[in-house]
Tab-separated table of C-alpha atoms in Angstrom:
chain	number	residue	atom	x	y	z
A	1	UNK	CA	0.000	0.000	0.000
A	2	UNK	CA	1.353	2.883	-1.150
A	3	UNK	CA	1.931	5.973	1.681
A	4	UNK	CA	-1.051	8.251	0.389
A	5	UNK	CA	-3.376	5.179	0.503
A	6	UNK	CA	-2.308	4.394	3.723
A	7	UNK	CA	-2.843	8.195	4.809
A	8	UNK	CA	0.229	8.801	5.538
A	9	UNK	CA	2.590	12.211	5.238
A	10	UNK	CA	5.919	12.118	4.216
A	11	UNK	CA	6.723	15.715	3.996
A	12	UNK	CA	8.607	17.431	7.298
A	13	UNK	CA	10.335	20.622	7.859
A	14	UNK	CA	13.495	22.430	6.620
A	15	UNK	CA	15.477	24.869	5.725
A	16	UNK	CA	13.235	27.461	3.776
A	17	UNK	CA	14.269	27.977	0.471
A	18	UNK	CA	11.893	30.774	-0.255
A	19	UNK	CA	10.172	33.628	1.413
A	20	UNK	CA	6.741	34.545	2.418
A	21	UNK	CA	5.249	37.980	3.593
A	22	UNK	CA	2.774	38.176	6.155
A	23	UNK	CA	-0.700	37.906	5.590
A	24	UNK	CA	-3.098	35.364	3.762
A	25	UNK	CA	-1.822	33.511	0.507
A	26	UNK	CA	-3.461	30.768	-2.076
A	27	UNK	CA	-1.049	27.932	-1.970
A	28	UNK	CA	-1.340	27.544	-5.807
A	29	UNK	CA	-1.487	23.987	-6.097
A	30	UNK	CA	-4.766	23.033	-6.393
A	31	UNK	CA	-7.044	25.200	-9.246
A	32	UNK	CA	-10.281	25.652	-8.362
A	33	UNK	CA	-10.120	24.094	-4.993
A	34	UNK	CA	-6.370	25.284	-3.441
A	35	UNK	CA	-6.217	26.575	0.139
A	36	UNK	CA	-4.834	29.172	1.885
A	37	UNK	CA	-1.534	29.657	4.067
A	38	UNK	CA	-1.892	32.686	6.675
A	39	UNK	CA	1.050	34.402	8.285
A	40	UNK	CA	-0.116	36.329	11.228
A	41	UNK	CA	2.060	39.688	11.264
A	42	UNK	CA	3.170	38.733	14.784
A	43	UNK	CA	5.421	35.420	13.434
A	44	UNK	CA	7.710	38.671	11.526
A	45	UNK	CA	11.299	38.432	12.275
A	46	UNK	CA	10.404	34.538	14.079
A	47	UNK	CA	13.071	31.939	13.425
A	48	UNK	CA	10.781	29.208	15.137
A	49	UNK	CA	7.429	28.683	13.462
A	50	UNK	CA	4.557	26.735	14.842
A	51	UNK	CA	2.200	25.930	12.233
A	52	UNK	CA	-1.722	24.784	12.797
A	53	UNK	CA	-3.222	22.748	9.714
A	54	UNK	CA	-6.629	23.509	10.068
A	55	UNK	CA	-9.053	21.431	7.936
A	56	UNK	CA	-12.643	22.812	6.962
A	57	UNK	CA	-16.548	20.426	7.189
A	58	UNK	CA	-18.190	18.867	4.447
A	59	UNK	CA	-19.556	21.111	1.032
A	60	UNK	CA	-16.668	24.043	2.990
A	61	UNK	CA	-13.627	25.347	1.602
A	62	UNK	CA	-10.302	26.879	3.219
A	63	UNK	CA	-11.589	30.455	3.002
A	64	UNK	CA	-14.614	29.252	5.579
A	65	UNK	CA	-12.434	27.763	8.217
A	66	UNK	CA	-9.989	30.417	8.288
A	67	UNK	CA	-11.810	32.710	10.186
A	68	UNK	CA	-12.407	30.673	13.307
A	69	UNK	CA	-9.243	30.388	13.859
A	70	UNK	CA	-7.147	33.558	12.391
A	71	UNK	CA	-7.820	35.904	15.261
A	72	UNK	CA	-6.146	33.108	17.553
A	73	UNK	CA	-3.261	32.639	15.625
A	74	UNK	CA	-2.501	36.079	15.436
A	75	UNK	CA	-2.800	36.199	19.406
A	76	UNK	CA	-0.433	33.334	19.596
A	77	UNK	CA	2.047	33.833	16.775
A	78	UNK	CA	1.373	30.517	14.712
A	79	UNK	CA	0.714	30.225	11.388
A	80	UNK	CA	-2.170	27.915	9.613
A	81	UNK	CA	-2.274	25.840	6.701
A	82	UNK	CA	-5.537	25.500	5.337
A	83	UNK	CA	-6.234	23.041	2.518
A	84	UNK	CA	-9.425	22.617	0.384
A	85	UNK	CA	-10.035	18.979	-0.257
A	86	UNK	CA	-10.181	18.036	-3.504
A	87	UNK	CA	-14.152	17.014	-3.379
A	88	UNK	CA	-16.811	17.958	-1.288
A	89	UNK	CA	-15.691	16.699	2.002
A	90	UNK	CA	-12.248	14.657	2.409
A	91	UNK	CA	-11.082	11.268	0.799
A	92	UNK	CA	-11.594	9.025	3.579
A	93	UNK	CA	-15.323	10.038	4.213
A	94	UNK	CA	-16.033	9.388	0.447
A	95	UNK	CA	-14.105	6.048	-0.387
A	96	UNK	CA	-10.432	5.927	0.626
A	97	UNK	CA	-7.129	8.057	1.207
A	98	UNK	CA	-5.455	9.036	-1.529
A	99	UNK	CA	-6.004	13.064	-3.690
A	100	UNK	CA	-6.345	14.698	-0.246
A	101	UNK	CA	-3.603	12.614	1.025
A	102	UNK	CA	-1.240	13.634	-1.544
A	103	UNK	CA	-2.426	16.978	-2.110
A	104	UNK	CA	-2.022	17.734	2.139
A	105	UNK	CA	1.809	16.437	1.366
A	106	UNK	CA	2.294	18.942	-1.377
A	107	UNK	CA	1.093	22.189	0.972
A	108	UNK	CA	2.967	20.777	3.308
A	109	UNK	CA	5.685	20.800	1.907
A	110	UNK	CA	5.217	23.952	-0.056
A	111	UNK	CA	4.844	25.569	3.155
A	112	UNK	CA	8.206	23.965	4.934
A	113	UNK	CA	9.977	25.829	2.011
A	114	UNK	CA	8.796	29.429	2.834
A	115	UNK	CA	8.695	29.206	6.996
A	116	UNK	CA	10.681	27.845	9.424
A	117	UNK	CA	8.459	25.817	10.944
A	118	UNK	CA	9.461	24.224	14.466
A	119	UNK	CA	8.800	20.673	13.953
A	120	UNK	CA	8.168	20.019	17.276
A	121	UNK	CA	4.893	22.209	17.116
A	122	UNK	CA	3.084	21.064	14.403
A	123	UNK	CA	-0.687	20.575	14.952
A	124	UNK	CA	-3.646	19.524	12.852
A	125	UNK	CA	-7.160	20.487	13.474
A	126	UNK	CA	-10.492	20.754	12.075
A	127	UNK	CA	-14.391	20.828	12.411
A	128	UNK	CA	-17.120	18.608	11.751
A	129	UNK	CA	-16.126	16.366	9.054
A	130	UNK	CA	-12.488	18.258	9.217
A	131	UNK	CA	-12.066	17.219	12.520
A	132	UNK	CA	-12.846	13.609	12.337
A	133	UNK	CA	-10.276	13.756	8.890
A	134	UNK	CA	-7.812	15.538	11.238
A	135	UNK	CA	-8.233	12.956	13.912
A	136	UNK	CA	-7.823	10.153	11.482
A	137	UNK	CA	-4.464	11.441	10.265
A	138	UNK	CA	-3.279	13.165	13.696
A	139	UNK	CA	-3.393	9.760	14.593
A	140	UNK	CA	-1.687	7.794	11.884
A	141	UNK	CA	0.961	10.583	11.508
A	142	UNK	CA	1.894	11.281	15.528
A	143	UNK	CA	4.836	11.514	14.206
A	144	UNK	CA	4.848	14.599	12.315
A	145	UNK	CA	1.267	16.166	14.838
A	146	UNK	CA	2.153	17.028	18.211
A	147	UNK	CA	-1.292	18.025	18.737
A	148	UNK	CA	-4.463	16.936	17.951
A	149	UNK	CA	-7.826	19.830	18.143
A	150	UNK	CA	-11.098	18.111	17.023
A	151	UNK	CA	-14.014	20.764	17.209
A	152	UNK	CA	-17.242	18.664	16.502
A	153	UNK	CA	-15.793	15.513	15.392
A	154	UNK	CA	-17.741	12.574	14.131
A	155	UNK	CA	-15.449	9.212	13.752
A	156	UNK	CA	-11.628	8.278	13.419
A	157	UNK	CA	-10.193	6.105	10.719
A	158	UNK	CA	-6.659	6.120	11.403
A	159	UNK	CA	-4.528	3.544	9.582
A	160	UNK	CA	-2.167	3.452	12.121
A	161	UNK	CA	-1.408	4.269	15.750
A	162	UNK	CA	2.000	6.523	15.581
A	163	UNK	CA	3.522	8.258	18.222
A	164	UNK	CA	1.256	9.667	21.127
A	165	UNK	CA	-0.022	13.133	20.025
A	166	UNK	CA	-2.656	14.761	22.706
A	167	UNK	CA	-5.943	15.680	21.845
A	168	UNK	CA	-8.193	18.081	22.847
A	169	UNK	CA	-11.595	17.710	21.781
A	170	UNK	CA	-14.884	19.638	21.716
A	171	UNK	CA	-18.504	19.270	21.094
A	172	UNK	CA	-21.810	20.552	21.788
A	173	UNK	CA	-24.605	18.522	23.696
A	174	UNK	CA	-27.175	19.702	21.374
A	175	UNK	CA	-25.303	19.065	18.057
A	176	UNK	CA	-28.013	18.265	15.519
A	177	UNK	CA	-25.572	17.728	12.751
A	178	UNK	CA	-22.923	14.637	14.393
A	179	UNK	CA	-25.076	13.710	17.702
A	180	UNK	CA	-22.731	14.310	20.677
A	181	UNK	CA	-23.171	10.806	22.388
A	182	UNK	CA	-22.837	9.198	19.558
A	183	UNK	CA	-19.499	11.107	18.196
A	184	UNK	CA	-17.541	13.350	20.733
A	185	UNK	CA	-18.471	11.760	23.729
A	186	UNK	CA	-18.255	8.710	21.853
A	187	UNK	CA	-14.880	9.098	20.812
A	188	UNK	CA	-13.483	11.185	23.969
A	189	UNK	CA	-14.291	8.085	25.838
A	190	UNK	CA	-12.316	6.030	23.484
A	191	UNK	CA	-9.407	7.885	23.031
A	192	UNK	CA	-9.079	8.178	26.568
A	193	UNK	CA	-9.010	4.408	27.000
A	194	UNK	CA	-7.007	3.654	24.344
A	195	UNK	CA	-4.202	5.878	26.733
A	196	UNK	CA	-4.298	9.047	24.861
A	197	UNK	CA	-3.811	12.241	26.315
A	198	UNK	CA	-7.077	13.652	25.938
A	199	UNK	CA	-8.467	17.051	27.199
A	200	UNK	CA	-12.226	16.782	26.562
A	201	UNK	CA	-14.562	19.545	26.318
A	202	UNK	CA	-18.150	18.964	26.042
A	203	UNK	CA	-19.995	22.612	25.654
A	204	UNK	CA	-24.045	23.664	25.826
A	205	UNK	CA	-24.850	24.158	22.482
A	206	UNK	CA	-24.855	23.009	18.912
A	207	UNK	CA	-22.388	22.356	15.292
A	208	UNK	CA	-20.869	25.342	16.081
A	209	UNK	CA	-17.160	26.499	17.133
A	210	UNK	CA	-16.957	28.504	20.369
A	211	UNK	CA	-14.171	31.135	20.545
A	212	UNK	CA	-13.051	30.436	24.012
A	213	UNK	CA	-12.549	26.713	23.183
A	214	UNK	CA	-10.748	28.285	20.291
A	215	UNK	CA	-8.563	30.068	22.933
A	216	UNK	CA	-8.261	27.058	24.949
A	217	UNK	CA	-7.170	24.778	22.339
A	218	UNK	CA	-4.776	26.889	20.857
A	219	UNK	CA	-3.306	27.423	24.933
A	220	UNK	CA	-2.969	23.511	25.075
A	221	UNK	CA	-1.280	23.259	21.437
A	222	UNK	CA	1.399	25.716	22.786
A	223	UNK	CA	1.575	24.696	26.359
C-alpha cells in the first residue's frame, strides 16, 4: 500500500528555500479548490514557526475555516495551513485516502519551504467532518502532529497508531448535525481508554465552534 493510501505524510520541515510575507496567501497547487496559508504579522522576524493545519466540514472550503481560527493565531504567533479537499468533504469520508492525502503532502511541503516551521509544534485540526479527517491522520501521523484539536468531530479512521499526540476535543450537547453521544463523547471516551492524552470539552450548544474553546485549544497546542 502505497503511503497516500495508507494516509500517511511524508513531507517534514526544513530549511526554507523561499520567502513569504505576512498575511493570507493561495497555496497555488490546487485550481479551483487550493487553500490558503496565513502568516499572522506577529510570526515577523520569528526563526521558530509553529504551524496549525486547520481542515474545513463537508460542502466548505479553506476560506470558511480560516476565520475561526485567524484571530487566535494572530494572538499566539502561529501560522495555519488550510487546505481545500479536492471534493466535497475529504477522501476518507467518500471512499479511501489518496487526492487529499497527496495533495495535504504537497502544501505541506510547499509551506516547509517558505517558513521555518518548528517541527516540534506542528498541529492539525479541524471541524465537523475536518475534525474527524484531522483525527484520522493526527493519529496515523503522531509523528509529524504534536497536537491533535477536534471541534465537533464525528469518527476516526486512522490507519495506524504513531507516536502519542494529545488531543483536545470539543462538542456541543445539542449538536443536531454529528449527535454528541454518539461522536464526541463517543470518541473522547475512546481515546481516553485507548491511553491518549485527551483534554475533553463537552460545551451547551450546537455544530458550532466557540471562541473560548478556540482560545483554549490553541493554549494547550502551545503549552
Amino acid at each position: 500500500m502505497s503511503d497516500d493510501a495508507a494516509g500517511l505524510l511524508t513531507s517534514r520541515p526544513g530549511q526554507p528555500s523561499q520567502a513569504i510575507a505576512p498575511g493570507t496567501s493561495p497555496i497555488g497547487l490546487g485550481g479551483a479548490r487550493d487553500g490558503l496559508l496565513h502568516v499572522p504579522a506577529s510570526l515577523a522576524g520569528r526563526s521558530s514557526v509553529p504551524l496549525l493545519v486547520m481542515l474545513h466540514g463537508a460542502g466548505a472550503a479553506a476560506s470558511d475555516v480560516l476565520p475561526l481560527v485567524s484571530g487566535a493565531a494572530g494572538d499566539h504567533a502561529v501560522a495555519v495551513l488550510a487546505p481545500d479537499s479536492r471534493g466535497a468533504t475529504w477522501d476518507v469520508i467518500q471512499r479511501a485516502y489518496g487526492p487529499d492525502v497527496r495533495f495535504l503532502d504537497a502544501a505541506l511541503a510547499w509551506t516547509f519551504a517558505r517558513l521555518p516551521v518548528d517541527p516540534t509544534r506542528i498541529a492539525v485540526a479541524g471541524f465537523s467532518d475536518g475534525a474527524s479527517y484531522a483525527l484520522s491522520l493526527g493519529l496515523a501521523n503522531g509523528d509529524l502532529f504534536r497536537d491533535i484539536l477536534a471541534f465537533s468531530p464525528g469518527f476516526a479512521a486512522p490507519t495506524r497508531a504513531e507516536g502519542r499526540p494529545r488531543i483536545f476535543l470539543s462538542h456541543g450537547r445539542q449538536d443536531p448535525v454529528l449527535p454528541f453521544e454518539r461522536c464526541g463523547d463517543r470518541l473522547a471516551g475512546a481515546l481516553k481508554q485507548a491511553g491518549y492524552d485527551v483534554e475533553y470539552r463537552p460545551f451547551s450548544g450546537g455544530h458550532v465552534v466557540p471562541s473560548d474553546l478556540v482560545e483554549a485549544a490553541f493554549r494547550r497546542f502551545l503549552a
